[in-house]
Coordinates of C-alpha atoms in Angstrom, one line a residue:
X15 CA 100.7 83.1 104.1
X16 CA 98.3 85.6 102.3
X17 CA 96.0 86.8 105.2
X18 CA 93.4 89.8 105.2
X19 CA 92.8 92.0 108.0
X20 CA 89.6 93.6 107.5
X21 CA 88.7 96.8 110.1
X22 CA 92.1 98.6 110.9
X23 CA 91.1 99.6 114.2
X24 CA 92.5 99.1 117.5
X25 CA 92.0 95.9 117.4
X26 CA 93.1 96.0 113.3
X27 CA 96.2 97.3 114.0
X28 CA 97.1 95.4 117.1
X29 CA 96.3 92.2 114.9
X30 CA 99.0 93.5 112.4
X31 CA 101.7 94.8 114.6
X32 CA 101.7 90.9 115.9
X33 CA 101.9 89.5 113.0
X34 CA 105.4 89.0 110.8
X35 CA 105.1 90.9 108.0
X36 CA 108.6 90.2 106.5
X37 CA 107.5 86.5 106.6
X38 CA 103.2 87.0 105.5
X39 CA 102.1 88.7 102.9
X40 CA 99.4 91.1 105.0
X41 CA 96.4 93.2 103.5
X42 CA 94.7 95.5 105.5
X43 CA 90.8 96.1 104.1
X44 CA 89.0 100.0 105.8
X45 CA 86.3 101.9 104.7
X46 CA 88.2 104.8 106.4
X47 CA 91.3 106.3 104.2
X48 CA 92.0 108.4 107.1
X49 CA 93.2 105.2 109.4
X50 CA 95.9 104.9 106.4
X51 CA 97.8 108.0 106.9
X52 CA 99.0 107.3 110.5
X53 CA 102.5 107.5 110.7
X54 CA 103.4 104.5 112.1
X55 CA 102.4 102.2 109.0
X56 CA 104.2 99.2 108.1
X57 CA 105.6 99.6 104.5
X58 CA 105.1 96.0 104.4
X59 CA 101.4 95.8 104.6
X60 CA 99.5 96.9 101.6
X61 CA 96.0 98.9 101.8
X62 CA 93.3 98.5 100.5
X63 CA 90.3 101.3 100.8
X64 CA 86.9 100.2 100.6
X65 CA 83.7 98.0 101.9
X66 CA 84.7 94.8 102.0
X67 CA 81.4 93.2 101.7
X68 CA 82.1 94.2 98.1
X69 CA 82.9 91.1 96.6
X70 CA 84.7 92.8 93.8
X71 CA 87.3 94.9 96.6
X72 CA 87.9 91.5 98.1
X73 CA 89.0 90.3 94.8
X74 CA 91.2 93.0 94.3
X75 CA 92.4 92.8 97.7
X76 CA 93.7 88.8 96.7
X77 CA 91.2 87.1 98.2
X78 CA 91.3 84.8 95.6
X79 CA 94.4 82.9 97.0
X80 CA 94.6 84.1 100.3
X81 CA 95.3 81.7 103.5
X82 CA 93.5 83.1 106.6
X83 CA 90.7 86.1 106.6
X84 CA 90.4 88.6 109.8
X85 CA 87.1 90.4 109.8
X86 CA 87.5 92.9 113.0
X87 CA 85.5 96.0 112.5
X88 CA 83.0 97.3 115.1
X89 CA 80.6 96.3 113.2
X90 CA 79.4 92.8 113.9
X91 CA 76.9 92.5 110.9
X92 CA 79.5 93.6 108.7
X93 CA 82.3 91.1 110.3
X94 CA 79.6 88.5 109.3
X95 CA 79.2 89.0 106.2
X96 CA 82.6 89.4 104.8
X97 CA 83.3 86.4 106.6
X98 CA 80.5 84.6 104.7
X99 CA 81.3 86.1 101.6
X100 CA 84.9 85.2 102.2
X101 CA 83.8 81.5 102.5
X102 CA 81.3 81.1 100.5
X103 CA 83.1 83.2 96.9
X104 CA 86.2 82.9 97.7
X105 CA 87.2 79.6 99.6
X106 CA 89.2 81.1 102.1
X107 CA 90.7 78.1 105.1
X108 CA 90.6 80.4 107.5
X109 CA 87.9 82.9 108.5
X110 CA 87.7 84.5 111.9
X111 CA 85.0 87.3 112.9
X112 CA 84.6 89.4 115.5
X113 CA 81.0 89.4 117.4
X114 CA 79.6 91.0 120.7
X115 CA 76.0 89.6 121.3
X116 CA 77.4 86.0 122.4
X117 CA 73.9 84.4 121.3
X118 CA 74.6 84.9 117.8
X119 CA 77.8 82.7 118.0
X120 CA 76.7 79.2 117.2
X121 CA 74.9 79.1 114.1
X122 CA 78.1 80.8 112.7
X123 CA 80.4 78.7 114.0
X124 CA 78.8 75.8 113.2
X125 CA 78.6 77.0 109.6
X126 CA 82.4 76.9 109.3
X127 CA 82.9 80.5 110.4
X128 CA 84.9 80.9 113.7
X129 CA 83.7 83.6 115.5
X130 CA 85.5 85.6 118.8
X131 CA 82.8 86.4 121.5
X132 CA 85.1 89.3 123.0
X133 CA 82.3 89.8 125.4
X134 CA 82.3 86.5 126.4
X135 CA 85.8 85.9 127.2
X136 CA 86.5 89.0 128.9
X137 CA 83.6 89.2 131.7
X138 CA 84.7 85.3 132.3
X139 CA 88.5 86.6 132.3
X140 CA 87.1 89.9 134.7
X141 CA 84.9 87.6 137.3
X142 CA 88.4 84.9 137.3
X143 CA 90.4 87.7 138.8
X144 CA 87.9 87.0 141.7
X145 CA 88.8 83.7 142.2
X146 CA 91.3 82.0 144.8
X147 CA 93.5 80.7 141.4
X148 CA 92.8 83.2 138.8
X149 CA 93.5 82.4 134.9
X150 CA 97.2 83.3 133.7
X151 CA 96.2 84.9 130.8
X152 CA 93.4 86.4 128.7
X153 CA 94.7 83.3 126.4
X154 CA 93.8 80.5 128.9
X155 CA 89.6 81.9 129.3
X156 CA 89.8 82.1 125.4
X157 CA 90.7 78.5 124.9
X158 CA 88.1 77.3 127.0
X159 CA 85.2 79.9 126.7
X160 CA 85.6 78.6 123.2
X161 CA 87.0 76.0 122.8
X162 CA 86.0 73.4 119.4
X163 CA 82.6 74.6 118.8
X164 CA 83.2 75.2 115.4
X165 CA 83.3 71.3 114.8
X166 CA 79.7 70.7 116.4
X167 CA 76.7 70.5 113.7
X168 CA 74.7 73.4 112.2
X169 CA 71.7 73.8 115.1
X170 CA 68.1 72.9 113.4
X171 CA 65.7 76.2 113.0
X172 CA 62.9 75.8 116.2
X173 CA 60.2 73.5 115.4
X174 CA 57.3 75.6 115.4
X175 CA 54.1 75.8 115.6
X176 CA 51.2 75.9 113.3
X177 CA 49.5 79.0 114.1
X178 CA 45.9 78.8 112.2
X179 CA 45.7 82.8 112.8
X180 CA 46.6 86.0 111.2
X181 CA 49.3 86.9 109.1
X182 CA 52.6 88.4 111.1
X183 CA 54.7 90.1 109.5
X184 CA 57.9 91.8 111.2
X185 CA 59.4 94.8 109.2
X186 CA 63.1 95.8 110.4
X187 CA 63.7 99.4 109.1
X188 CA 61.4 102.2 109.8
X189 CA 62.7 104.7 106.9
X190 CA 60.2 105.1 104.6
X191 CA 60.5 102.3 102.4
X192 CA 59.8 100.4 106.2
X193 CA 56.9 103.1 106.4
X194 CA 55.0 102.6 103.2
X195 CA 55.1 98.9 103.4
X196 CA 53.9 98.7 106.8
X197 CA 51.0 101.3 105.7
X198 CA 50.0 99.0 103.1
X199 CA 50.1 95.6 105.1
X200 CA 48.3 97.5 107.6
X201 CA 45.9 98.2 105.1
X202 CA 45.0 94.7 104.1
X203 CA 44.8 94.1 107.7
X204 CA 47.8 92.1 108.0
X205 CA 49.4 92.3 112.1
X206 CA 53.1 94.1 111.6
X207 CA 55.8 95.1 114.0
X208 CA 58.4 97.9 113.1
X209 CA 61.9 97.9 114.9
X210 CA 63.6 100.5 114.0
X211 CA 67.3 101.2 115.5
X212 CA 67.7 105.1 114.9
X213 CA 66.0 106.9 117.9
X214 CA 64.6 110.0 115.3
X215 CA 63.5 107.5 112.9
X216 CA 61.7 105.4 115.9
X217 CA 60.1 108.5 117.3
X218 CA 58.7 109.9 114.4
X219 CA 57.3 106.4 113.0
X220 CA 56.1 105.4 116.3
X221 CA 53.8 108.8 115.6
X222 CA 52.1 107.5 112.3
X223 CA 51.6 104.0 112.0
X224 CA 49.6 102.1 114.1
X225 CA 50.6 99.0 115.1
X226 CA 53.8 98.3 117.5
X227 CA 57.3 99.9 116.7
X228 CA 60.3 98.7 119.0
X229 CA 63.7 100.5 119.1
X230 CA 66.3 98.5 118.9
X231 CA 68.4 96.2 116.4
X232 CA 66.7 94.0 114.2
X233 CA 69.5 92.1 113.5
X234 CA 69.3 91.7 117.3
X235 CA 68.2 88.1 119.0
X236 CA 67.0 89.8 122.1
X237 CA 65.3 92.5 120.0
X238 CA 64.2 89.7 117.7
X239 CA 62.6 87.7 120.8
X240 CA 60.9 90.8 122.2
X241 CA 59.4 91.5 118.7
X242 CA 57.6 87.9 118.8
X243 CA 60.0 86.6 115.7
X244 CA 59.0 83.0 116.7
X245 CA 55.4 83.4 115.8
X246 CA 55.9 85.8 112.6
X247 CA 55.3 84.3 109.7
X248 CA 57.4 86.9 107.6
X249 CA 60.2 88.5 108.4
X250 CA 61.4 92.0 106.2
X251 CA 64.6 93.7 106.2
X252 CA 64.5 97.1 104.2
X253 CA 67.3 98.9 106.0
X254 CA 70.2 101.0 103.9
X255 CA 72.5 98.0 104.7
X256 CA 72.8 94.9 102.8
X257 CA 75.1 93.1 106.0
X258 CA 72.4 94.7 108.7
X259 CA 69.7 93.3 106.1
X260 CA 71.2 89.9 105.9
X261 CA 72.0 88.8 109.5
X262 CA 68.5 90.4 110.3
X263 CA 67.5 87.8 107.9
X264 CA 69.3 84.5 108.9
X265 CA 68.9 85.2 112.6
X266 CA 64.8 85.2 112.0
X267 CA 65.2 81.7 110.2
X268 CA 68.0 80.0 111.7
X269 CA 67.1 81.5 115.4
X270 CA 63.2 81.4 115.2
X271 CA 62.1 79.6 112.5
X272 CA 60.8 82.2 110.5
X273 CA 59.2 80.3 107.4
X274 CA 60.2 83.7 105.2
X275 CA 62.4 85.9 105.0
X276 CA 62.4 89.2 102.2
X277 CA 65.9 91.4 102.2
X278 CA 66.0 94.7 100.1
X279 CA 69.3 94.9 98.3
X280 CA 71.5 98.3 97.7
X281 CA 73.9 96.8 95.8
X282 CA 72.9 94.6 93.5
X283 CA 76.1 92.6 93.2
X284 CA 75.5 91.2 96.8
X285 CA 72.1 89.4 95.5
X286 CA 73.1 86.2 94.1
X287 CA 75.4 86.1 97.4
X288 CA 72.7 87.2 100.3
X289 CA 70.5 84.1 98.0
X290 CA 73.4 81.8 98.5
X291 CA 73.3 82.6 102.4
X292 CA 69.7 81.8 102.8
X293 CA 67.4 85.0 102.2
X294 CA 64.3 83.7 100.7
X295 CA 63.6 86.4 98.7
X296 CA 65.5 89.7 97.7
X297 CA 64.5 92.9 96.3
X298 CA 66.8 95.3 94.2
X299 CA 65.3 99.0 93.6
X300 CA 68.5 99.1 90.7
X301 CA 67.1 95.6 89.4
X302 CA 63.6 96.9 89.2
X303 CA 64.6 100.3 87.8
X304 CA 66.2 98.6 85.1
X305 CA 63.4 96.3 84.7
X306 CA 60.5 99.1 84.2
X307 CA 63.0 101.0 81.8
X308 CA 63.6 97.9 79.7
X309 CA 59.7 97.3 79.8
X310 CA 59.2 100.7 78.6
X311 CA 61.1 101.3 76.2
X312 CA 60.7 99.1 72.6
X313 CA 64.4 99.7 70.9
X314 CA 66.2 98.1 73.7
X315 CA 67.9 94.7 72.7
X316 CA 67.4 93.1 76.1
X317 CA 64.5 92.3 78.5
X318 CA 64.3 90.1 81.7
X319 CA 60.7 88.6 81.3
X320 CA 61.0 86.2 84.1
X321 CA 63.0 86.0 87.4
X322 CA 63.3 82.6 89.0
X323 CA 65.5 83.1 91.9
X324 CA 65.1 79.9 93.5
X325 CA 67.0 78.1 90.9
X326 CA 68.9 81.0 89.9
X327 CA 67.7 81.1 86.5
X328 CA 66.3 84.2 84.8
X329 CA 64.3 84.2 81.4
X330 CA 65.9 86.5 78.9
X331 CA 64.3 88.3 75.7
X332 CA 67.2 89.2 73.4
X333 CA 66.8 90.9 69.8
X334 CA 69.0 90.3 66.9
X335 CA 70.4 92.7 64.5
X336 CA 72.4 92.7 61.4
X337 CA 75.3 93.4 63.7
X338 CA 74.6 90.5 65.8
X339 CA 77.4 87.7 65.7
X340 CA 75.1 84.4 65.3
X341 CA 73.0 86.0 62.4
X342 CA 73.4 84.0 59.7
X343 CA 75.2 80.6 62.3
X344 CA 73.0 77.5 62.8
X345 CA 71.9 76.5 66.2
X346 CA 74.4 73.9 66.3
X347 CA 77.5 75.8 65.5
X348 CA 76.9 78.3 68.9
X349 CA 78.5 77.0 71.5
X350 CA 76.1 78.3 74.9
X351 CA 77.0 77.2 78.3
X352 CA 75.5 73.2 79.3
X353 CA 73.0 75.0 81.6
X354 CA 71.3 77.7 79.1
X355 CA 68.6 76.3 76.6
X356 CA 67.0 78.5 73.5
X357 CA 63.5 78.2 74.6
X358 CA 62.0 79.6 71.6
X359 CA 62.6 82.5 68.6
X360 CA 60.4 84.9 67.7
X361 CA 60.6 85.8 63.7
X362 CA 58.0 88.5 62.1
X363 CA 54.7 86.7 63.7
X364 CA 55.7 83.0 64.0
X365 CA 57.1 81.1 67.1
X366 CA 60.2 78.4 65.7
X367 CA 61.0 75.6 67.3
X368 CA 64.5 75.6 67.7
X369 CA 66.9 73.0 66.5
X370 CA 70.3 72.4 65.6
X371 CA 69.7 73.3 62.0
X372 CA 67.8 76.6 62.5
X373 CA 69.5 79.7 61.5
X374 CA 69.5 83.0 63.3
X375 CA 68.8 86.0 61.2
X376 CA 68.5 89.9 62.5
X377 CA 65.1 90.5 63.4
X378 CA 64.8 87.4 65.6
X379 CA 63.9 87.5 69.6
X380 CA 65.7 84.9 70.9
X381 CA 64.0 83.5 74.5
X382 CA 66.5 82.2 76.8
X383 CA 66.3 80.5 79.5
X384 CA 69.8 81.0 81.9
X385 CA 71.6 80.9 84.8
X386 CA 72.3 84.1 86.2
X387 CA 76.1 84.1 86.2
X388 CA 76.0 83.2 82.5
X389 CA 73.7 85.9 81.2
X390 CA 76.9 87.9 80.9
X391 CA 78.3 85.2 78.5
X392 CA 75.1 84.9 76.4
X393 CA 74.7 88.4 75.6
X394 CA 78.3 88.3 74.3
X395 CA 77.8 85.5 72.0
X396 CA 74.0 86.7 70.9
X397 CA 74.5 90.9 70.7
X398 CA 78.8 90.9 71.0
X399 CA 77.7 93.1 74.0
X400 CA 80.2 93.3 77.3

């Protein structure tokens, strides 16, 4: 078996040291190259440095065809997301993460992802040492603490509601992209709660907006519940982490109903993916960057013009010169992916209707309209650009 270890921690390593490595093929996945110089490392196990909610490292890492997927870092949000990114991108049998707010447990396990409640386990495995016929083993309280529950169905959101009142809109990160959009809801006297889980950040925002700021995790149920999540009608997650951003996210829907949920993106490879998991809407600094420079400036050979993310489809401005591969081809002799469609070309001042027997010729803005995994593959064939 292929399996990937993901966190080489205490719990990491112990994980590995169990495991046969003459007889598995093992990959160990840290964001800590330090953890990799101890000197009791098993030549067997290869190492791989790096985020691993990185679809791109899991890829190097084999993800592709492993067997079994081990996310165990400390960080729960993190364990989550690799785990869904393992499932979701790469197909992976067999996905286990590590959590410790129990609560969070059976949305994720009902999704396919098995989850270990170490909290769970061990105060039931603590209080049974009480008893008159105590468990044998930390084993026996894990079998039944958890038992099947990743065969039950995936729980319904909470029926809410309709509340005929304000706007409420909960904003989870109070750095100052947090700070400046709470200033301007505030302004268009919109009702907005801050948490923020970084005690400077939380004192010093607390100090200049006005309108409720909790410390604690968003991504948090109790937090979540104290913050009134089941009566928002928004929920916003602008922290510096894509994972924290995410589960903040799908806990507000999935564990309060929250009718929308808005996730800013750092990396912009993780969009499509944190889409596929259920954010509502997502918001890339790099995407819009790119976007204002491509609005701005006339020479460039590409522009986005429309963003549907719902469908995954973006509407592309492309513009053909003599070193273009289709000038001079018909319509009909480019072969585009089935899902991509020439919505119209642009030639000196006249719109064409394209059809199979219309030729491309440098000059031309060709309109597309394309999935966003194949935009790659269209601007190959239109520009020969990688």
């Amino acid at each position: 078996m292929r399996i990937i270890i993901v966190g080489y921690g205490r719990l990491g390593t112990q994980v590995v040291r169990k495991l046969d490595t003459h007889q598995h093929e093992v990959i160990v996945i840290d964001k800590q190259r330090d953890l990799f110089e101890r000197s009791d490392h098993d030549p067997n196990v290869r190492l791989v440095a790096g985020n691993a909610i990185d679809p791109d490292l899991l890829r190097e890492a084999g993800a592709e065809g492993a067997d079994a997927l081990f996310a165990l870092t400390r960080d729960e949000n993190t364990n989550l997301m690799v785990a869904q990114v393992a499932k979701l991108v790469f197909r992976i049998p067999k996905i286990m993460a590590v959590v410790y707010d129990p609560a969070r447990e059976p949305s994720y396990r009902a999704a396919g992802i098995e989850t270990m409640a170490l909290t769970v386990a061990g105060a039931e495995f603590l209080v049974g040492q009480l008893s008159k016929a105590p468990p044998r083993d930390f084993s026996e309280v894990w079998e039944r603490t958890h038992g099947h529950a990743a065969e039950a169905p995936l729980p319904a959101p909470p029926v809410r509601a309709e509340s005929p009142g304000q706007m409420y809109v909960i904003v989870m990160g109070g750095g100052r992209v947090g700070y400046y959009l709470t200033r301007a809801l505030l302004e268009n006297n919109i009702e907005v709660t801050i948490i923020e889980r970084n005690r400077e950040i939380f004192e010093l925002v607390s100090t200049q907006v006005d309108c409720p700021v909790i410390y604690g995790d968003g991504s948090s149920t109790a937090v979540l519940e104290k913050a009134g999540a089941a009566r928002a009608s928004v929920f916003v997650a602008v922290t510096n982490h894509d994972h924290d951003n995410l589960i903040g996210c799908q806990l507000a829907k999935q564990q309060f109903g929250v009718p929308k949920t808005i996730a800013r993106v750092k990396n912009p490879k993780n969009e499509p993916i944190m889409q596929q998991l259920g954010v509502d809407v997502t918001v890339s600094s790099t995407a819009i960057i790119t976007s204002t420079i491509q609005s701005e400036v006339p020479a460039i050979r590409i522009r986005q013009l429309l963003d549907l993310r719902a469908g995954q489809l973006e509407l592309m401005e492309y513009r053909l010169d003599a070193a273009s591969p289709v000038v001079g081809q018909a319509l009909r002799d480019v072969v585009f992916p089935a899902a991509c469609n020439i919505v119209t070309i642009f030639r000196d001042s006249d719109a064409l209707v394209p059809r199979g027997e219309t030729r491309f010729e440098a000059g031309d803005k060709v309109l597309v309209l394309v999935k966003l995994q194949d935009e790659a593959l269209i601007r190959r064939l239109l520009l020969g650009e990688s």
